[in-house]
PDB file of C-alpha atoms in Angstrom:
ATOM      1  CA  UNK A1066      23.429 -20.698 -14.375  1.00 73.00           C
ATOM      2  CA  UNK A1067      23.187 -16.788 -14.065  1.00 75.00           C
ATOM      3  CA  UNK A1068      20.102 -17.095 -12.533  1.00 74.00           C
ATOM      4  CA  UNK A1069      20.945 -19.821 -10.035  1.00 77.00           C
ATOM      5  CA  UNK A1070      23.685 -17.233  -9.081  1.00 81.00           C
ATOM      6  CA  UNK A1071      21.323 -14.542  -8.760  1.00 79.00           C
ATOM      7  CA  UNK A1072      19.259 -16.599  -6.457  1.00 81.00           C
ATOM      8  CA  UNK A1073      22.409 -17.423  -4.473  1.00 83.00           C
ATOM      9  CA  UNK A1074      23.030 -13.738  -3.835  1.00 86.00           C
ATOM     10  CA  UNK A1075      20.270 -12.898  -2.963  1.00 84.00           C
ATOM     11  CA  UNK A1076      19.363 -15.627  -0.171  1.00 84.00           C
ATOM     12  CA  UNK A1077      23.017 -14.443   0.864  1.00 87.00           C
ATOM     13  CA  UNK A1078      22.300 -10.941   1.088  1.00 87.00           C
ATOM     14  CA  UNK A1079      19.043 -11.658   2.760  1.00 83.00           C
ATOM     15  CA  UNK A1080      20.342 -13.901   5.707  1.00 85.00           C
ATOM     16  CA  UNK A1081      23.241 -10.459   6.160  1.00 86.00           C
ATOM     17  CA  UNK A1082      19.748  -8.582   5.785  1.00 83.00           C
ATOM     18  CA  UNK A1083      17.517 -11.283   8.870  1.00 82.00           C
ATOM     19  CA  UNK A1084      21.300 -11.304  10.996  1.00 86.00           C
ATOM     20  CA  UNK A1085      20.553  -8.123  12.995  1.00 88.00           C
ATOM     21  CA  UNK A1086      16.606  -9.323  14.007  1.00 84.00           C
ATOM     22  CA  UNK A1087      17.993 -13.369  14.845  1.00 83.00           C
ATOM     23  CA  UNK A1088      21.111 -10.961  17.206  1.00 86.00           C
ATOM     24  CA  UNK A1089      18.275  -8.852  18.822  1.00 90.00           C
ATOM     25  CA  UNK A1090      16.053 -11.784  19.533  1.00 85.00           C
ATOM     26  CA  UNK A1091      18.859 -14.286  21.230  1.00 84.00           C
ATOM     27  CA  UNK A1092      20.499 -11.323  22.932  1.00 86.00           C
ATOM     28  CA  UNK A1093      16.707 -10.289  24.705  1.00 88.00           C
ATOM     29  CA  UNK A1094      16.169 -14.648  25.297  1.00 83.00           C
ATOM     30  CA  UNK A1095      19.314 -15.335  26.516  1.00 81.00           C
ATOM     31  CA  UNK A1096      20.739 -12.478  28.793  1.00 84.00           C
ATOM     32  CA  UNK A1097      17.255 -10.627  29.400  1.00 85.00           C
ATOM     33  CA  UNK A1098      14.238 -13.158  29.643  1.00 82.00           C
ATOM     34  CA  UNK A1099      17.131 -15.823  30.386  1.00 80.00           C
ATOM     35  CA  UNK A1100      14.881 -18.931  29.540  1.00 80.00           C
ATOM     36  CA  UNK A1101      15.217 -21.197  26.420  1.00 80.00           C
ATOM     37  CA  UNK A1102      13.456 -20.364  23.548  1.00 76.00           C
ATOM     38  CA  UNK A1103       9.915 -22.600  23.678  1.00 79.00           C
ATOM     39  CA  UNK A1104       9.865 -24.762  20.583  1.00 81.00           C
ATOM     40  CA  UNK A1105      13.452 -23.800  19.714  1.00 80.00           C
ATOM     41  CA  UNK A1106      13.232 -26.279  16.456  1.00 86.00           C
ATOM     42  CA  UNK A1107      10.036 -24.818  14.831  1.00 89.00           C
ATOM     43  CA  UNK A1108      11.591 -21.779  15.972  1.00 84.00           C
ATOM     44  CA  UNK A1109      14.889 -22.160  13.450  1.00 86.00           C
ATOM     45  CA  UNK A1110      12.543 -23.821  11.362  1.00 90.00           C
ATOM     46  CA  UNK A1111      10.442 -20.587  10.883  1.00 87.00           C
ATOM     47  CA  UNK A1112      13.726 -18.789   9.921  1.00 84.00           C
ATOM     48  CA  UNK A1113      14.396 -20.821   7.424  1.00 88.00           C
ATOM     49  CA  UNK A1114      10.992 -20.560   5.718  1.00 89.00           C
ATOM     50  CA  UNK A1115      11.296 -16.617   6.061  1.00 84.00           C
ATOM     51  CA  UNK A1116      14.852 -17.024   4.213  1.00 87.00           C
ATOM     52  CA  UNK A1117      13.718 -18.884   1.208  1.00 88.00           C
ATOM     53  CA  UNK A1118      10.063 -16.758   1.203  1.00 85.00           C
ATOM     54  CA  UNK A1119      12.392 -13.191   1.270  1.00 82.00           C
ATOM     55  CA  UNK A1120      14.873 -14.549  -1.410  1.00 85.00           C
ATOM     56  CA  UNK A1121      12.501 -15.837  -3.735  1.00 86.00           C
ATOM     57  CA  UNK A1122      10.181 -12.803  -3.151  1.00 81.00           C
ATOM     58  CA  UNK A1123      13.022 -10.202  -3.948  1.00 80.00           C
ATOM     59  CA  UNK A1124      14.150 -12.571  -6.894  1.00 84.00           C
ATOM     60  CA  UNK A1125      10.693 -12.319  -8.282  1.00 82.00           C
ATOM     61  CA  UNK A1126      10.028  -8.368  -8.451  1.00 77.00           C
ATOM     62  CA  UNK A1127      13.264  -8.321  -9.891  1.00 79.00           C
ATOM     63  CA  UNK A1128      12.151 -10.726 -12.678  1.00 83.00           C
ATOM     64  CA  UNK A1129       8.514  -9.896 -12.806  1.00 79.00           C
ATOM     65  CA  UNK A1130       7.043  -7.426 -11.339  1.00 74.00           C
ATOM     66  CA  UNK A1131       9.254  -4.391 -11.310  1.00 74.00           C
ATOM     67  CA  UNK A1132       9.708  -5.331 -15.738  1.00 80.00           C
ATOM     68  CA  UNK A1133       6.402  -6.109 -16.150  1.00 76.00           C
ATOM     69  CA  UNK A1134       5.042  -2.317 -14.698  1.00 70.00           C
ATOM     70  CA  UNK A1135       7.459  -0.416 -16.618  1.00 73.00           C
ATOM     71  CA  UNK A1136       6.196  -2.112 -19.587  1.00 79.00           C
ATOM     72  CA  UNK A1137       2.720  -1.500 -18.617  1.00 77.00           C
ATOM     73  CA  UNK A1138       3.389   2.289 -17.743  1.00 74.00           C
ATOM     74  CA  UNK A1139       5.038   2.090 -21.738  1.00 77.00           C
ATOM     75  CA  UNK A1140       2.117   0.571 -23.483  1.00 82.00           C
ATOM     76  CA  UNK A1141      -0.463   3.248 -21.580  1.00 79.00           C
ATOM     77  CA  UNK A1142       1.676   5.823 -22.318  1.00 76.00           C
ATOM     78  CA  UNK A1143       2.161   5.081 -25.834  1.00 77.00           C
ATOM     79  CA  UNK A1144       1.544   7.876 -28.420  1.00 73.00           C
ATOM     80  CA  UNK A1145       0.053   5.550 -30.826  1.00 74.00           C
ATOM     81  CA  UNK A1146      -2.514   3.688 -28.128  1.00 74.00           C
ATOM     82  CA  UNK A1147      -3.085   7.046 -27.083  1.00 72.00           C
ATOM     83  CA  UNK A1148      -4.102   8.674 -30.449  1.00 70.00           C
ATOM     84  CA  UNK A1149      -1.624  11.790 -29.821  1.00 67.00           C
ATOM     85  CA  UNK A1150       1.342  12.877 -31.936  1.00 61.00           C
ATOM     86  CA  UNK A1151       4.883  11.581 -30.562  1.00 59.00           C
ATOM     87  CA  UNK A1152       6.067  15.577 -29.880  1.00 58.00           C
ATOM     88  CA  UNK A1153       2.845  16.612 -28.966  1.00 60.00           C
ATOM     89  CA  UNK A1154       2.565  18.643 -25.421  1.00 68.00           C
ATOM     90  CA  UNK A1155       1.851  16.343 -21.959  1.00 67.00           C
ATOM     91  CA  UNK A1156      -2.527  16.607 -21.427  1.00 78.00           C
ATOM     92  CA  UNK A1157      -3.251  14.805 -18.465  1.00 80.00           C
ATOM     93  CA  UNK A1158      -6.620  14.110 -19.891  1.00 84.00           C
ATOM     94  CA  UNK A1159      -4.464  12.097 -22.437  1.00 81.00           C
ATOM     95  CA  UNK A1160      -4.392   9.320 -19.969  1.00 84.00           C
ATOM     96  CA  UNK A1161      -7.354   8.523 -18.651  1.00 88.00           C
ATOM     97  CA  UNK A1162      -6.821   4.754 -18.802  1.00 87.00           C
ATOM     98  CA  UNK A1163      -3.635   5.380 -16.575  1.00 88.00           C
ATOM     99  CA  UNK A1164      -5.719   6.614 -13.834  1.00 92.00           C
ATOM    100  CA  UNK A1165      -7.614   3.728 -14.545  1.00 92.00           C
ATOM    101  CA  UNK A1166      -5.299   1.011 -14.307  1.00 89.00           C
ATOM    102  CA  UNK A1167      -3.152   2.752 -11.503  1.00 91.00           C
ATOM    103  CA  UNK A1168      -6.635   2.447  -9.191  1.00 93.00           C
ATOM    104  CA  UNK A1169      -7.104  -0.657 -10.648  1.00 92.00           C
ATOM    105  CA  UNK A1170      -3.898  -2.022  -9.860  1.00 89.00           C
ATOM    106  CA  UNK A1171      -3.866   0.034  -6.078  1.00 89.00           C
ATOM    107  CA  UNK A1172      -7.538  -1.317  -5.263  1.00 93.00           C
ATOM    108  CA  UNK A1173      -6.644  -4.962  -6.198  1.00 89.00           C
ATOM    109  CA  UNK A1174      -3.303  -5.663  -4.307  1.00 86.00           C
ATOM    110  CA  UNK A1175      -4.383  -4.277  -1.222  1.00 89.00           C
ATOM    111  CA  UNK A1176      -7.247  -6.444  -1.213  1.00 90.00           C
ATOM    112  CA  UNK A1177      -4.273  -9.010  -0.902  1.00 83.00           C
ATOM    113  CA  UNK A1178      -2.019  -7.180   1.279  1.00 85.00           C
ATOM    114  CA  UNK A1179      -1.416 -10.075   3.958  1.00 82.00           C
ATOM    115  CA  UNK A1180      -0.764  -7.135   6.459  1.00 84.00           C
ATOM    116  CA  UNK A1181      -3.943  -5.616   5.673  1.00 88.00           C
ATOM    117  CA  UNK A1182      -5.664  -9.190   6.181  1.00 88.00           C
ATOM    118  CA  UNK A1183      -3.869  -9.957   9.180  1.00 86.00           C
ATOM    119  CA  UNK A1184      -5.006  -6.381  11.349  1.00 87.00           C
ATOM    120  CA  UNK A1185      -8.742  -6.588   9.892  1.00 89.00           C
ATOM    121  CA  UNK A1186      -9.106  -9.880  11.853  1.00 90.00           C
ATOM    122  CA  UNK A1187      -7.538  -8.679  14.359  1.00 86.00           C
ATOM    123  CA  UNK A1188      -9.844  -5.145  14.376  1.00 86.00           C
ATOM    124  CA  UNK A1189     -13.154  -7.715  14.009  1.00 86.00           C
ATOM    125  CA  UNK A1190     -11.818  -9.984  17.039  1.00 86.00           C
ATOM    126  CA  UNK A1191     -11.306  -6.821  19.136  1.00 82.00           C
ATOM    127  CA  UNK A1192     -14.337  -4.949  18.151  1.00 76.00           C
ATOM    128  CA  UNK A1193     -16.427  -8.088  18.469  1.00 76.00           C
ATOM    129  CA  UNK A1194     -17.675  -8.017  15.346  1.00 74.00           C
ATOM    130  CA  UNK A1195     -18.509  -4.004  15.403  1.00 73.00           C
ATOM    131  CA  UNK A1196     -16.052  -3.648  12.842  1.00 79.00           C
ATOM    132  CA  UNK A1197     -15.774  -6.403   9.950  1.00 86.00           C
ATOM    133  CA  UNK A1198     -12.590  -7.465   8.527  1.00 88.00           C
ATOM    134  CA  UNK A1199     -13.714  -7.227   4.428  1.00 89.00           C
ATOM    135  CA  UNK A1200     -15.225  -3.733   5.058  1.00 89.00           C
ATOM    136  CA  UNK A1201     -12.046  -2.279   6.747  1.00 90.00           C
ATOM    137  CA  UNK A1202      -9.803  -3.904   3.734  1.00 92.00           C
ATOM    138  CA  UNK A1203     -12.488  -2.347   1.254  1.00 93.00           C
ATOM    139  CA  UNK A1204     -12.360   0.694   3.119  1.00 92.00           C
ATOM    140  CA  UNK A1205      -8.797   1.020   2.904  1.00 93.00           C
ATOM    141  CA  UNK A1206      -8.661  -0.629  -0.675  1.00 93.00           C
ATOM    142  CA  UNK A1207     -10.432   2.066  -2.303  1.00 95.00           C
ATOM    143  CA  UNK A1208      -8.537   4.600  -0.600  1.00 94.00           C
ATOM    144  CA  UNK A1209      -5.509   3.384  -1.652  1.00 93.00           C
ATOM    145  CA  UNK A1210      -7.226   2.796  -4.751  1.00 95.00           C
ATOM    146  CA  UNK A1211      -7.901   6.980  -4.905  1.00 95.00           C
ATOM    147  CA  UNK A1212      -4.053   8.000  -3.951  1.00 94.00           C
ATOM    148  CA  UNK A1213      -2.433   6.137  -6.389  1.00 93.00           C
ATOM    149  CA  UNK A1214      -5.036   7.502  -9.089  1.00 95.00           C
ATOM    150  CA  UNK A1215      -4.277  10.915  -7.803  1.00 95.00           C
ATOM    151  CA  UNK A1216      -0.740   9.975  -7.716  1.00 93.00           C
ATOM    152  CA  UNK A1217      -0.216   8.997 -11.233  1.00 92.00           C
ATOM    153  CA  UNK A1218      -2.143  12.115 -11.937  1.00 93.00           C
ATOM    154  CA  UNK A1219       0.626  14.348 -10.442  1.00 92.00           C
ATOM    155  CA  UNK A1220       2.996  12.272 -12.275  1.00 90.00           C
ATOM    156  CA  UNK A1221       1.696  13.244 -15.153  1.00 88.00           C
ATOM    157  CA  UNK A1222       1.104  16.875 -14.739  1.00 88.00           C
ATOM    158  CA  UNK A1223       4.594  17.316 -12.883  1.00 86.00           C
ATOM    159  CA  UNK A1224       2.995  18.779 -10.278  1.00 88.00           C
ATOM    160  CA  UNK A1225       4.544  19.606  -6.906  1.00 89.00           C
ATOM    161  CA  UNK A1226       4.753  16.670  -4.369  1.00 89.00           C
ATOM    162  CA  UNK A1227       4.274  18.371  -1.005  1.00 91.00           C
ATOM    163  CA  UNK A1228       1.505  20.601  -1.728  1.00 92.00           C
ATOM    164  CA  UNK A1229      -0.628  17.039  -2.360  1.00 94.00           C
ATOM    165  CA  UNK A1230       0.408  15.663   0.644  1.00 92.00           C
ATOM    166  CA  UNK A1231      -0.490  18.707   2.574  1.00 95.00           C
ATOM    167  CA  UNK A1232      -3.416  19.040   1.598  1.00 95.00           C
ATOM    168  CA  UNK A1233      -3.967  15.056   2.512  1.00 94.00           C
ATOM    169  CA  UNK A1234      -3.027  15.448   5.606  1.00 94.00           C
ATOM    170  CA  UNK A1235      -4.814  18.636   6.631  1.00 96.00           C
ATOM    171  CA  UNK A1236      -7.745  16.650   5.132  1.00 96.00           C
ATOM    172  CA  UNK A1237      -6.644  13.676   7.590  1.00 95.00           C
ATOM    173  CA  UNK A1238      -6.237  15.948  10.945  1.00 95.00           C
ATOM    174  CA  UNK A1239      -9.799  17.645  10.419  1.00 95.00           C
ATOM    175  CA  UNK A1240     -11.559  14.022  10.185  1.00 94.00           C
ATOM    176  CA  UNK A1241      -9.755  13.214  13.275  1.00 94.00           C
ATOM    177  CA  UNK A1242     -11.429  15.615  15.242  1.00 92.00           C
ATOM    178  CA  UNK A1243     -14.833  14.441  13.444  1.00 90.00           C
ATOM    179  CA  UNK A1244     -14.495  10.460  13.432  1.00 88.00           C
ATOM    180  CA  UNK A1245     -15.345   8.293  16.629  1.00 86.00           C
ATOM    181  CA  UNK A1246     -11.870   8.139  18.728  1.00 87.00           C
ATOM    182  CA  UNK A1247     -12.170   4.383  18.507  1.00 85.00           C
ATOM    183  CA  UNK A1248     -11.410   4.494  14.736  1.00 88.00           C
ATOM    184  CA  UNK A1249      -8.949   7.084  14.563  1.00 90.00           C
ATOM    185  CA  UNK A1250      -5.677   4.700  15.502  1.00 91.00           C
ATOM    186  CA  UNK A1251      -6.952   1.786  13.499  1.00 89.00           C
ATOM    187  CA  UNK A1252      -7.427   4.421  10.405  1.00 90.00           C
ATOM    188  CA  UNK A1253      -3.284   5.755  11.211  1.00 92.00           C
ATOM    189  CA  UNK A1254      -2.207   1.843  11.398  1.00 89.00           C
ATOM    190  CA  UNK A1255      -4.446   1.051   8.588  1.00 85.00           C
ATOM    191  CA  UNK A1256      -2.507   3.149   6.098  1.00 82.00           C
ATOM    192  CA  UNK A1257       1.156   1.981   7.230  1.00 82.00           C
ATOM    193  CA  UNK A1258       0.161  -1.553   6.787  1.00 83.00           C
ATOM    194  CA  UNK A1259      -1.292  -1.308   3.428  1.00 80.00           C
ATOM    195  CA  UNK A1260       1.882  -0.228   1.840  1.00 76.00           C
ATOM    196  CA  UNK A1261       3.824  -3.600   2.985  1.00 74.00           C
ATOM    197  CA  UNK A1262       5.039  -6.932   0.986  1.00 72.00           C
ATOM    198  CA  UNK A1263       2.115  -7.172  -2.331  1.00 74.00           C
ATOM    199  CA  UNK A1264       1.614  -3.054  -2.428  1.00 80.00           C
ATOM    200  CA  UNK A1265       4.658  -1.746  -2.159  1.00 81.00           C
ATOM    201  CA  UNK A1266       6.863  -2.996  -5.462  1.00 80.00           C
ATOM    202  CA  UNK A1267       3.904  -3.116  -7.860  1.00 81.00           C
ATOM    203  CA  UNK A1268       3.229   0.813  -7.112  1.00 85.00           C
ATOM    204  CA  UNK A1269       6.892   1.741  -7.143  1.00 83.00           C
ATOM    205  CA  UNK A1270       7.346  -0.225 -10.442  1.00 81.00           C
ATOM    206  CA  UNK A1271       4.202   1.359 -12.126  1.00 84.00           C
ATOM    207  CA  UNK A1272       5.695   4.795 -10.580  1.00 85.00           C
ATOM    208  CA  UNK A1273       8.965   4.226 -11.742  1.00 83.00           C
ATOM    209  CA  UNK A1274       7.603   3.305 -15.074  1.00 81.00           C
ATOM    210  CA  UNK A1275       5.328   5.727 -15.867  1.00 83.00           C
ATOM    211  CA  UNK A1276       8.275   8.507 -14.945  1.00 84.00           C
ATOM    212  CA  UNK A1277      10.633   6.847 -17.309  1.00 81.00           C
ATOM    213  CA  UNK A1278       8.400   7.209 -20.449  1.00 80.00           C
ATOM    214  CA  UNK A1279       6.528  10.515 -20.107  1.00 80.00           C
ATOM    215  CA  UNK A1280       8.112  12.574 -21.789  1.00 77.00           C
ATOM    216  CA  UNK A1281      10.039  16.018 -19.352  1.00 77.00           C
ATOM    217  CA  UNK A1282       9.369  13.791 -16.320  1.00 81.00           C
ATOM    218  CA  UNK A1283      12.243  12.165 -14.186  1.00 80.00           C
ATOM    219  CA  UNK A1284      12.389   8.524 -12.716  1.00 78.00           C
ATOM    220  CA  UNK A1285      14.236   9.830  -9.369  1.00 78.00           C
ATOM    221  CA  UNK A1286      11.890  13.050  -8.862  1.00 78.00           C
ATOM    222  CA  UNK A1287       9.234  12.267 -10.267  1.00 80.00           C
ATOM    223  CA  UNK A1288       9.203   8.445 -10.157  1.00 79.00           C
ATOM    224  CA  UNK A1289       8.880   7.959  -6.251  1.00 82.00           C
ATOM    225  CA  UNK A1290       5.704   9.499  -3.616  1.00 84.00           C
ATOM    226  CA  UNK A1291       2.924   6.932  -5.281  1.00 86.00           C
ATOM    227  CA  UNK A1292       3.639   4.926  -1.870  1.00 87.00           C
ATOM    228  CA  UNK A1293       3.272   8.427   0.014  1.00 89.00           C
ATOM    229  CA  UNK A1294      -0.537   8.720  -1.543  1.00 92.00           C
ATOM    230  CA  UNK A1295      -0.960   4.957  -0.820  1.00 90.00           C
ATOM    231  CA  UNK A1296      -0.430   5.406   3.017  1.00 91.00           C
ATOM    232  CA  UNK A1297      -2.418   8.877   3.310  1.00 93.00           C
ATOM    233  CA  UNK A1298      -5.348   8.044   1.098  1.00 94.00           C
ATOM    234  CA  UNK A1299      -6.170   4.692   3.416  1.00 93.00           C
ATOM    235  CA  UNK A1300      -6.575   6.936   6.560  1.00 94.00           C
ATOM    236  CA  UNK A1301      -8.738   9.156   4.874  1.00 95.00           C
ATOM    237  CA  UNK A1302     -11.264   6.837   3.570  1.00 94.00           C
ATOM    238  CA  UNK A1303     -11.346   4.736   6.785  1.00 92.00           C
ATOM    239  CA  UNK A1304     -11.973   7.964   8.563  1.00 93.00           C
ATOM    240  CA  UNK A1305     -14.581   8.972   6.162  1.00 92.00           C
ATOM    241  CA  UNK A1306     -16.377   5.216   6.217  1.00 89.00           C
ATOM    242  CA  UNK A1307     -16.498   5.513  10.230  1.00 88.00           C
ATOM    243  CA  UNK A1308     -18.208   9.051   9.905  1.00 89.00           C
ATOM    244  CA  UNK A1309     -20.375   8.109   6.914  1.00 88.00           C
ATOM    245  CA  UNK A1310     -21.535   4.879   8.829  1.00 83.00           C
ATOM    246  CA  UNK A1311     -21.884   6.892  11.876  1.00 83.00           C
ATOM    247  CA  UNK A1312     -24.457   9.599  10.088  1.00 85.00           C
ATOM    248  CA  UNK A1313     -26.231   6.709   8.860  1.00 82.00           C
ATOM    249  CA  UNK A1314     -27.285   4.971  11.760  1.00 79.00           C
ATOM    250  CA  UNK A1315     -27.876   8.577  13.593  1.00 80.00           C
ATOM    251  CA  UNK A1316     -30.406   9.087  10.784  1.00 80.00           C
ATOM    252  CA  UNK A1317     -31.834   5.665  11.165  1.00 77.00           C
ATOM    253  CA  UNK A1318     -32.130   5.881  14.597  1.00 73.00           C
ATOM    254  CA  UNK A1319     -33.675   9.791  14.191  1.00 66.00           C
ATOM    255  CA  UNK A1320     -36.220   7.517  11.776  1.00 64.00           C
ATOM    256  CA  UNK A1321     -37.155   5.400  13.952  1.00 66.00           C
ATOM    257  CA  UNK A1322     -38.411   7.713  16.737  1.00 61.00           C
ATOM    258  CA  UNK A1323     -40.295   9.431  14.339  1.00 61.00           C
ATOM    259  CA  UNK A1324     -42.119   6.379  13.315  1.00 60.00           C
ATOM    260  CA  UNK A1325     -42.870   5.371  16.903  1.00 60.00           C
ATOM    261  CA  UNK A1326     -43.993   8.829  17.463  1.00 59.00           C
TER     262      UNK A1326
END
């Protein structure tokens, strides 16, 4: 019964949450564009479906995957799995298999971000094939795959936020004077899109996690900015694919010529 109420709230709270988008929409159809909605039906339809997808969605990480990476983050951080004394002082070579599992665990749900999928199509169909859908969500997979590594790491040292994003982003402005122009925005849209719907609450959960059980680390300081290295990281390894790829065939083609010759 609880959890039919919980349910009930939440598809409540969600339709309050979809009110201001459905507003905006027949405001801009009816008094701007002034024409009826084409396929008006499949149109309220569609609503519905996003309703019941958002409410079921939220209900989920609530009951799955928000409990199920704190308990992760508990059992890696474990003093008995990892061989260390309960009081014993925080060594961030302690927990190697936490870097593991974050990249793991970053690498593998962005391969299944459908925001990800959905702009690598798009990227292929505009390129013409030039660019290829799976090697832009690799690209960006392993990327995100590096921040959240990195970010766990900082988690576990206690190390200052903002001097890691810094240094990210200086990292991210010199590659956009070196990368080919025609990369550069799909590399900046390519890391907002990866932390969306699949991304997003498994990397706050294992962030919020691992704060909560290393010991001298706090959930609210210390537990958020893994989604921070999941957007900058992407840029930076699309950037660096396009200029890696580029060198390559500049070398091949510098090959060739001195074959011919």
């Amino acid at each position: 019964m609880a959890f039919l109420i919980n349910i009930a709230t939440t598809v409540a709270q969600t339709a309050f949450d979809v009110l201001p988008i459905v507003a905006i929409l027949f405001v801009f159809q009816v008094f701007v564009i002034r024409k009826r909605p084409p396929h008006l039906k499949r149109v309220i339809i569609g609503f519905v479906y996003v309703l019941i997808g958002l409410s079921l969605f939220l209900v989920g990480l609530e009951q799955a995957l928000f409990p199920v990476g704190k308990t992760m983050a508990q059992q890696l951080t474990d003093p008995g799995f990892l061989g260390i004394g309960a009081d014993s002082n925080v060594h961030w070579q302690d927990y190697l298999w936490v870097y593991a599992f974050a990249g793991a665990i970053g690498f593998s749900t962005t391969i299944a971000e459908p925001s990800l999928i959905a702009v690598a199509l798009k990227a292929q169909e505009v390129s013409g094939g030039a660019m290829r859908a799976f090697e832009l969500r690799i690209a960006v997979a392993i990327g995100v795959a590096i921040g959240v590594a990195i970010g766990t790491f900082r988690i576990v040292t206690g190390t200052p936020l903002p001097v890691y994003i810094m240094v990210g982003y200086a990292v991210v402005i010199l590659q956009t004077f070196l990368a080919s122009k025609t990369i550069v925005p799909l590399a900046y849209d390519s890391g907002g899109v990866t932390t969306s719907t699949v991304t997003v609450p498994v990397v706050a959960a294992l962030g919020l996690g691992l704060a909560s059980t290393i010991p001298g680390r706090s959930a609210l300081i210390d537990g958020f900015g893994l989604i921070a290295f999941a957007s900058v990281f992407p840029i930076i390894s699309v950037l660096g694919y396009d200029m890696a790829a580029t060198w390559l065939r500049r070398l091949n083609k510098h090959g060739t010529k001195e074959d011919a010759q």
